[in-house]
Short mmCIF file of C-alpha atoms and ligand atoms in Angstrom, two decimals:
data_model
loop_
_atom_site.label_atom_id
_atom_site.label_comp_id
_atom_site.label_asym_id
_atom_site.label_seq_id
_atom_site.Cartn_x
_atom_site.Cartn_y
_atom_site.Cartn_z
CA UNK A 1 -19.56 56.30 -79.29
CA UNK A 2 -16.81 54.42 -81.88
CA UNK A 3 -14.16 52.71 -81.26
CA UNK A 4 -11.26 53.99 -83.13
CA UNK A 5 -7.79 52.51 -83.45
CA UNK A 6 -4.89 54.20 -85.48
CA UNK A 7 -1.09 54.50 -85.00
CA UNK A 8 2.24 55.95 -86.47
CA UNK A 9 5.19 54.70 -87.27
CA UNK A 10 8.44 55.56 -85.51
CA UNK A 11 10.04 57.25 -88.08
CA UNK A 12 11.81 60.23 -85.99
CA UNK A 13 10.38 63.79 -85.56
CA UNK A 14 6.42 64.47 -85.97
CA UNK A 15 6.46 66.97 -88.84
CA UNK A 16 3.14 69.43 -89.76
CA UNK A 17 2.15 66.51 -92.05
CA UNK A 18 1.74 64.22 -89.23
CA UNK A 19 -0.02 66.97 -86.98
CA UNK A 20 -2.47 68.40 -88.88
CA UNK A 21 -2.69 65.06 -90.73
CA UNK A 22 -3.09 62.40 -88.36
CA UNK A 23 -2.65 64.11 -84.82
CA UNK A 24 -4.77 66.67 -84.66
CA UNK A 25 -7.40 64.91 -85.37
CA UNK A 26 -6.95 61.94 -82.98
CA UNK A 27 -7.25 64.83 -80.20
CA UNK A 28 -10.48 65.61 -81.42
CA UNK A 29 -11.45 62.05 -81.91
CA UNK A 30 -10.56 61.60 -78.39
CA UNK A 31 -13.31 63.46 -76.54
CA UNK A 32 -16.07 61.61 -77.62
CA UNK A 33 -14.79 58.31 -78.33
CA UNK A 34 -13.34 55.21 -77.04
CA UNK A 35 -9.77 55.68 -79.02
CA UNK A 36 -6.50 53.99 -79.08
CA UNK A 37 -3.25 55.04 -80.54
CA UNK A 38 -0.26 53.80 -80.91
CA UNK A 39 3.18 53.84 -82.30
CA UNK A 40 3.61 50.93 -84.88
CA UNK A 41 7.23 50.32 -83.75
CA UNK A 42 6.53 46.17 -85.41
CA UNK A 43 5.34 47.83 -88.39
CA UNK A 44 8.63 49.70 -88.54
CA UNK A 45 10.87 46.75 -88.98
CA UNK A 46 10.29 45.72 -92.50
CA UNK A 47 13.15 48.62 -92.71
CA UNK A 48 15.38 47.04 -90.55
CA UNK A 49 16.22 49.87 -88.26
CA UNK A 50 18.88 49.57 -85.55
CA UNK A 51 17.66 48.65 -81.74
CA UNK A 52 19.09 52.10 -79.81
CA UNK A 53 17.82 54.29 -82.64
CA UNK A 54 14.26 52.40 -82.63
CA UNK A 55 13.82 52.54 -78.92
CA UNK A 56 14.96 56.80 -79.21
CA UNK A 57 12.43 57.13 -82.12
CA UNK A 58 9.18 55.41 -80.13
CA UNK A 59 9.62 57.63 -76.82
CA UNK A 60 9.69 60.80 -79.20
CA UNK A 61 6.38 59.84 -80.99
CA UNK A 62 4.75 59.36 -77.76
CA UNK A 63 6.50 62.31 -76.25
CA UNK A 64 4.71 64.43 -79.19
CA UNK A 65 2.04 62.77 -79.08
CA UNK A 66 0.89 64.09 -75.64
CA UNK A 67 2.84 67.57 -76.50
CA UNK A 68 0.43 67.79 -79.19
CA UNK A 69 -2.71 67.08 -77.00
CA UNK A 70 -3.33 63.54 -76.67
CA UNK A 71 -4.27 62.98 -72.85
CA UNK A 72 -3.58 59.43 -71.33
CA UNK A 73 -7.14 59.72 -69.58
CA UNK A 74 -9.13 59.96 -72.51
CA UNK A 75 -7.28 58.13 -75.29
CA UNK A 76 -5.29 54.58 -74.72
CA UNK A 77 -1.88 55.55 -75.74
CA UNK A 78 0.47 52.47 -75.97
CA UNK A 79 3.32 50.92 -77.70
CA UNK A 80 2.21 48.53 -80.54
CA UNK A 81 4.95 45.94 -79.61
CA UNK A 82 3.81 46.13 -75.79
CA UNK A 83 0.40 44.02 -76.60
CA UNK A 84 2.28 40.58 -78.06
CA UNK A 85 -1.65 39.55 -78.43
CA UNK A 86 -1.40 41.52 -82.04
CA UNK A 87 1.14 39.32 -83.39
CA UNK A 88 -0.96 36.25 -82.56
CA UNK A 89 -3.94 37.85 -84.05
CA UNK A 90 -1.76 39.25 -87.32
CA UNK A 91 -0.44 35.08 -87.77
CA UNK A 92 -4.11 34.18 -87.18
CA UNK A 93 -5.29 36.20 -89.60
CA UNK A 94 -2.42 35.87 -92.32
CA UNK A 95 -4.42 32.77 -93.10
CA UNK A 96 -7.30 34.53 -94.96
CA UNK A 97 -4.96 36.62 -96.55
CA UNK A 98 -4.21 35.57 -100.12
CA UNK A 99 -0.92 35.85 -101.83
CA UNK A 100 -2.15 37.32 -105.19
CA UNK A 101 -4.50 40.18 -103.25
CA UNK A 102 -1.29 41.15 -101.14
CA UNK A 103 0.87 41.44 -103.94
CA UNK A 104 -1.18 43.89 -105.84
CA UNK A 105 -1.93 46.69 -102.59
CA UNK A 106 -0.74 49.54 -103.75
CA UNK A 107 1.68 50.32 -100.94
CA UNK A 108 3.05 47.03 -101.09
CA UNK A 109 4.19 47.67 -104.84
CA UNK A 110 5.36 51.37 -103.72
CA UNK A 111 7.36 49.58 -101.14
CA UNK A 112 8.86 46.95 -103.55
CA UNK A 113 10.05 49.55 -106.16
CA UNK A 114 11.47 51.86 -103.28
CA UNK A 115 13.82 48.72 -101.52
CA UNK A 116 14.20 46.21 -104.15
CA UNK A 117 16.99 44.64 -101.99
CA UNK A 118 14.52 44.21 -99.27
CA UNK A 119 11.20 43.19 -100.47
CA UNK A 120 10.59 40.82 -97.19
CA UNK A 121 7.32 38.74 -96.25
CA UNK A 122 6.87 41.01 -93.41
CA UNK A 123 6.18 44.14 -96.08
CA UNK A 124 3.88 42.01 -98.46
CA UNK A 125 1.62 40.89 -94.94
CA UNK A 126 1.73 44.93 -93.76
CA UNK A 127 -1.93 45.28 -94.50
CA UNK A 128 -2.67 42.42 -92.33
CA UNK A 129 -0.49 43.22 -89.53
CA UNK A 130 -2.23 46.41 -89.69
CA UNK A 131 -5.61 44.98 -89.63
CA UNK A 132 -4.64 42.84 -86.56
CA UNK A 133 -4.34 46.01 -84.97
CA UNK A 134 -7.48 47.63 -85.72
CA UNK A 135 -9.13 43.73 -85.10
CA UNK A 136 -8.09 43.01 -82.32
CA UNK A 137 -9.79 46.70 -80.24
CA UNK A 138 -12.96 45.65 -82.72
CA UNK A 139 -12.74 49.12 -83.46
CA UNK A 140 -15.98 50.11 -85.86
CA UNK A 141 -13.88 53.59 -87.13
CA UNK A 142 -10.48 54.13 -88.26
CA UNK A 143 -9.31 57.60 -89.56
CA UNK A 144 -7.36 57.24 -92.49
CA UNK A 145 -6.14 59.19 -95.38
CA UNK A 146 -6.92 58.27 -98.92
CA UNK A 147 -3.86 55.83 -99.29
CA UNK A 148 -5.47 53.85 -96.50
CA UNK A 149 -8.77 53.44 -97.83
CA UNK A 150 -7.11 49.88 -99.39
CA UNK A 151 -5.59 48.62 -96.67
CA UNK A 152 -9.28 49.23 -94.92
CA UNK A 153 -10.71 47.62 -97.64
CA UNK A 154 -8.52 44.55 -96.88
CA UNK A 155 -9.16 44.28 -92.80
CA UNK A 156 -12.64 44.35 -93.68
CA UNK A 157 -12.33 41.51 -95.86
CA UNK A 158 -10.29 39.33 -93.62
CA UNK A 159 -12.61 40.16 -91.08
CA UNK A 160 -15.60 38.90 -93.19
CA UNK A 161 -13.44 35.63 -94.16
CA UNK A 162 -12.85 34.45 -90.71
CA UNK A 163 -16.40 35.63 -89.19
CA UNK A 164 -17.92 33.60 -91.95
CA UNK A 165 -15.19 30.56 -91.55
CA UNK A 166 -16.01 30.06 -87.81
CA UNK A 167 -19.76 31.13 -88.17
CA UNK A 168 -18.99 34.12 -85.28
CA UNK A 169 -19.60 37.54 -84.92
CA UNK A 170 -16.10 37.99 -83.35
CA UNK A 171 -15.44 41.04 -85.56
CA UNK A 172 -16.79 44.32 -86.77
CA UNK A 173 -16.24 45.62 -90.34
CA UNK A 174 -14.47 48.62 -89.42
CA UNK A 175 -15.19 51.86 -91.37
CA UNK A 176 -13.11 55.18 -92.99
CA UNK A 177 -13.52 58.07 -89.96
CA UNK A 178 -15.13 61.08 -92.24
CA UNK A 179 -13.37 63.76 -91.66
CA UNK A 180 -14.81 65.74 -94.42
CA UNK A 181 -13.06 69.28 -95.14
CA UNK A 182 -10.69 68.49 -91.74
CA UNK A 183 -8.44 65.71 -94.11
CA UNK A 184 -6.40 67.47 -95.62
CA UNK A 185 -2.63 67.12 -97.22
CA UNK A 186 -0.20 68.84 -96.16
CA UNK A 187 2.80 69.84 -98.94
CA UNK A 188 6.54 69.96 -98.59
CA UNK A 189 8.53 72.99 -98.69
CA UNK A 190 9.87 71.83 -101.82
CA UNK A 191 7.41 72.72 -104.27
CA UNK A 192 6.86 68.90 -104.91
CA UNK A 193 4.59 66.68 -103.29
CA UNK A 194 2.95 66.08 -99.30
CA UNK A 195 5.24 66.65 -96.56
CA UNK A 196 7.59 64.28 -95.57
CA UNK A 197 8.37 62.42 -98.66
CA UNK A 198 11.44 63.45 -98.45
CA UNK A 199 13.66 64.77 -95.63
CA UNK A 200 14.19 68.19 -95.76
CA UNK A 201 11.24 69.24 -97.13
CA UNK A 202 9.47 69.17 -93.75
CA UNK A 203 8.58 71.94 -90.77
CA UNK A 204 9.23 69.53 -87.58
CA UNK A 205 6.98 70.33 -84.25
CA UNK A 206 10.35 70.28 -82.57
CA UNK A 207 12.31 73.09 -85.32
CA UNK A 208 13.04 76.24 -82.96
CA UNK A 209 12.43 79.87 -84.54
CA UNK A 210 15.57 80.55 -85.90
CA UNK A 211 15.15 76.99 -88.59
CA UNK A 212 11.38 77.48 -88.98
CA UNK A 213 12.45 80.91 -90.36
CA UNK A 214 15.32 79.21 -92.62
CA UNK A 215 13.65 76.22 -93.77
CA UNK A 216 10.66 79.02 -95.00
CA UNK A 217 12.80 81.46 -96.29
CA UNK A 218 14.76 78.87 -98.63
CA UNK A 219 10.80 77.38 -99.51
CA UNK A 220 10.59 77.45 -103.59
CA UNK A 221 8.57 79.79 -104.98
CA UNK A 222 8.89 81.36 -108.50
CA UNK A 223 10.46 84.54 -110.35
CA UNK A 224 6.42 85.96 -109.28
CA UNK A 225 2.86 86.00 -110.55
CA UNK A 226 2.27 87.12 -114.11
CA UNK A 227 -1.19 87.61 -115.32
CA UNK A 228 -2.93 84.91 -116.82
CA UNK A 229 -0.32 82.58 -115.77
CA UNK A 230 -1.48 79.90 -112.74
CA UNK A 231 -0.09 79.86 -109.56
CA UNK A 232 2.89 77.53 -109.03
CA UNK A 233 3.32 74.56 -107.05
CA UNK A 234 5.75 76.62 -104.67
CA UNK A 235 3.50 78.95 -103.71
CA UNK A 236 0.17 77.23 -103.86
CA UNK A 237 1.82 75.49 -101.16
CA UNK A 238 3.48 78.38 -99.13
CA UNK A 239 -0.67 79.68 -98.98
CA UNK A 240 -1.55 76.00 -97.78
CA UNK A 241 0.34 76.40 -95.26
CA UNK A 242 -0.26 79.46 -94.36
CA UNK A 243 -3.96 78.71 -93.89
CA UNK A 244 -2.80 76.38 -91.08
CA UNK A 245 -1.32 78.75 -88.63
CA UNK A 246 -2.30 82.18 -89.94
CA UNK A 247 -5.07 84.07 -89.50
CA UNK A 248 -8.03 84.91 -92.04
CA UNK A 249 -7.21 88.05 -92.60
CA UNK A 250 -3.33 87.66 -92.98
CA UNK A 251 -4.20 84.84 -95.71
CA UNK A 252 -6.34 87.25 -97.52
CA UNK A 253 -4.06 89.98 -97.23
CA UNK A 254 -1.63 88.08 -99.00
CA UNK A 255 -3.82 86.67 -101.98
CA UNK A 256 -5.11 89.88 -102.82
CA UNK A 257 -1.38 90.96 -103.09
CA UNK A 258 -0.82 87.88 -105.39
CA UNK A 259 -3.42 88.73 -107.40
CA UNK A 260 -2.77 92.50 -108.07
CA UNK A 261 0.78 91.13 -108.94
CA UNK A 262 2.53 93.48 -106.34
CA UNK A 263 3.28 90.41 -103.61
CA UNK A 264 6.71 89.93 -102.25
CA UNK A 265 7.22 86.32 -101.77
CA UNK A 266 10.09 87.27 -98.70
CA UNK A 267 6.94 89.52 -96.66
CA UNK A 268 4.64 86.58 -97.44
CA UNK A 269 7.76 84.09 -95.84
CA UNK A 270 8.33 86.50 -92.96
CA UNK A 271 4.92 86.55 -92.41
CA UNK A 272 4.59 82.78 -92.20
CA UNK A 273 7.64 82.06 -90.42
CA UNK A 274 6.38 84.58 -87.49
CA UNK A 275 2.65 82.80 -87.62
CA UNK A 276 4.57 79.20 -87.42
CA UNK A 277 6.57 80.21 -84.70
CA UNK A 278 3.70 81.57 -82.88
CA UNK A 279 1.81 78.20 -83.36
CA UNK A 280 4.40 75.60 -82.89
CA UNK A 281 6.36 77.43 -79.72
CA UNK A 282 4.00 76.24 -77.26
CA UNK A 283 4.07 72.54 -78.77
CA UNK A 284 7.62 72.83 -78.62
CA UNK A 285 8.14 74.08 -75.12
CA UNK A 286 5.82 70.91 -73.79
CA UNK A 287 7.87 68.62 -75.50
CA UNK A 288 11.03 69.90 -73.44
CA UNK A 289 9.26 69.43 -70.46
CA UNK A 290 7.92 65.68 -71.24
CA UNK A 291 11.68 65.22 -72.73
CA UNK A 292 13.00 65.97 -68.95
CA UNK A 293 10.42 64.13 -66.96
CA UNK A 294 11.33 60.02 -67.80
CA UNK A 295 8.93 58.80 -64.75
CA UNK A 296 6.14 60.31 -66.53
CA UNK A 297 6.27 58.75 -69.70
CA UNK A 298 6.63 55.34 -68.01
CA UNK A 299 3.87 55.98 -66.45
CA UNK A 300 1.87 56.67 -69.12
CA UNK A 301 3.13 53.81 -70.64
CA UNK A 302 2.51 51.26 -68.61
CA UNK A 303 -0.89 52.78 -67.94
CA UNK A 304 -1.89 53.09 -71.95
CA UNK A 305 0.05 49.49 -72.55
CA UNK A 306 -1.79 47.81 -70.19
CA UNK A 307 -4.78 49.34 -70.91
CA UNK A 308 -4.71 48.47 -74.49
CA UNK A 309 -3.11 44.44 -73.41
CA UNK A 310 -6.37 44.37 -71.50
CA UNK A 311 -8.62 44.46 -74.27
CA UNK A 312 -6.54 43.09 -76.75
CA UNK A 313 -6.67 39.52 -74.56
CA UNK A 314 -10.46 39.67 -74.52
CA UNK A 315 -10.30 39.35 -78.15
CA UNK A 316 -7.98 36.60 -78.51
CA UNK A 317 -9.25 34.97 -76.30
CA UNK A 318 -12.75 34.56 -77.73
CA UNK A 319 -10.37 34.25 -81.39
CA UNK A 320 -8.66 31.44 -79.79
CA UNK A 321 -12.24 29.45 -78.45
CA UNK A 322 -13.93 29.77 -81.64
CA UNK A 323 -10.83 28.41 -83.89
CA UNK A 324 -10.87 25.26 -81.27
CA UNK A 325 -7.51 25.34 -79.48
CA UNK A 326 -6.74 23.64 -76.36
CA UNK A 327 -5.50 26.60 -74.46
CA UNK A 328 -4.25 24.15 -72.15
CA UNK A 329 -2.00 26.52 -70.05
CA UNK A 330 -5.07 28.98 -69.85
P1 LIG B 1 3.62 58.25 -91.84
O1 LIG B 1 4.19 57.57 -90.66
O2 LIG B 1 4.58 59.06 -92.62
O3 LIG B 1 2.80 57.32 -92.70
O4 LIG B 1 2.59 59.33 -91.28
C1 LIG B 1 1.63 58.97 -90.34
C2 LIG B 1 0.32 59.63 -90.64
O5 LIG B 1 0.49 61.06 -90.69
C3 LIG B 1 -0.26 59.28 -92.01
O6 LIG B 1 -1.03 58.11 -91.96
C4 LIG B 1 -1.11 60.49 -92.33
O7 LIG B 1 -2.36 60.40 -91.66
C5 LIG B 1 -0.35 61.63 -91.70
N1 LIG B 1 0.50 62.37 -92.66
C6 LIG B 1 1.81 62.18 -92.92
N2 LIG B 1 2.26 63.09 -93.82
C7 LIG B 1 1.19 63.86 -94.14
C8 LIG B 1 1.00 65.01 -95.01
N3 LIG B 1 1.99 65.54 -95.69
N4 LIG B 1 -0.25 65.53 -95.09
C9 LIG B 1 -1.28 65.01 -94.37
N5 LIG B 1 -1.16 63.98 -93.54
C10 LIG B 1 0.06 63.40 -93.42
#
């Protein structure tokens, strides 16, 4: 059994990306594992968002979070900023985090270019916040996707630093989760890139029928497939997707009509549109329910929160003996 920490930022709507992304596997992870996820709602402020629109965006990732699958009684589901012990660790461990290896992660440079007017100390120590998070659980797996390998690369170095500092054995080096063929990226509707780089580009787990079927129907494709000629970008990813929620056969069915040049990219939409539907209804329909029932998701909450503070303060505390401080009020 692992432990395995991961978490998602509070950045509205869970979109397909995020599901069959992140999500989905987290409910597998979850039956065999002792697993924690969260919603990185401190990692979210390097953006600066406003208080009522933060506290609305955190209840609807947990809220799909459990409509998706995740069950409070196998995984710890909590609120990042609910276990204050990860900012101690994160300031703890921003000592064995050098200047010069922080300013050349890649996501802190993607970041830079992307808000010049807002390149803040808080986005160039990301990677360490996040490995405070996976630190402080000693978690010996996280799942991550190939733009995360770096930032993994980086907790396991801090973790090595300070182990080696204080002579301890406080923390694991945590590993990538192998998902082998089940990581996969999941494209826009745009004909351009992974889902959710840009707004509208994105299939939402809380879209009803009638805008799965227009965002599909408006998906790019081209004028059709001429021999010789590769498949575009459009409809490479209209097929993607369609081997997420259809079956074998329909996928097949489709391809062979691609590739005797007689498909009709509107019956392949249709098609899709009808096989999203059928997948995300149920998804939708239990997100509804959790919306109406408040005293629930407190519940949860406070369970998951408290849960998570618990073992979060074993960890600090041993942190806290081995760098020598007082702890006089403790
Ligand atoms: P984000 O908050 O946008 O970084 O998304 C949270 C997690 O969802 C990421 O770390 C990925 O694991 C997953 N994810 C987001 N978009 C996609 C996508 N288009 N394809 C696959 N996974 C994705």
């Amino acid at each position: 059994m692992e432990t395995i920490v991961s978490g998602i930022r509070p950045t509205g709507h869970l979109h397909l990306g995020n599901y069959f992304g992140a999500v989905r596997n987290f409910v597998k992870l979850q039956e065999n594992n002792n697993c924690y996820f969260f919603v990185a709602d401190y990692h979210s402020l390097t953006t600066h968002p406003e208080a009522e629109d933060l506290k609305e965006k955190v209840k609807t990732v947990i809220i799909e979070f459990l409509a998706s699958g995740l069950d409070p009684e196998k995984a710890t589901l909590y609120i990042q900023s609910d276990v204050e012990e990860v900012t101690e660790l994160y300031l703890l461990l921003n000592m064995f985090a050098y200047k010069g290896e922080l300013e050349r992660t890649a996501s802190f440079k993607e970041k830079a270019r992307k808000q010049p007017n807002n390149v803040n100390a808080g986005l160039l120590t990301y990677p360490v916040l996040m490995a405070a998070d996976i630190l402080i659980h000693k978690a010996t797996k996280v799942p991550v996707g190939k733009d995360q390998e770096q930032h993994l690369e980086m907790t396991r170095n801090f973790a090595k630093r300070f182990n080696n500092f204080y002579n301890t054995k406080i923390f694991p080096e945590p590993q990538a989760y192998n998902f082998g063929h089940d990581l996969i990226k999941v494209p826009g509707l745009d004909g351009t890139g992974k889902m959710g780089k840009s707004d509208n580009n994105g299939i939402y787990l809380i879209d009803d029928a009638k805008t799965i079927k227009k965002k599909i129907m408006r998906a790019v494709t081209d004028a059709g497939p001429e021999k010789d000629k590769p498949m575009s970008e459009g409809v490479k990813n209209l097929f993607t997707l369609m081997e997420l929620v259809s079956e074998a056969d329909t996928v097949k069915y489709f391809r062979e009509q691609y590739y005797n040049l007689t498909i009709r990219y509107g019956d392949m939409k249709k098609q899709l549109a009808e096989d999203m539907e059928k997948f995300i209804a149920p998804i939708r329909e239990r997100i509804k329910e959790l919306e109406s029932n408040k005293d629930y998701i407190n519940k949860i909450l406070k369970q998951g929160s408290g849960k998570a503070k618990e073992s979060a303060s074993r960890t600090i505390k041993e942190v806290r003996e081995v760098i020598g401080f007082y702890n006089t009020l403790k």
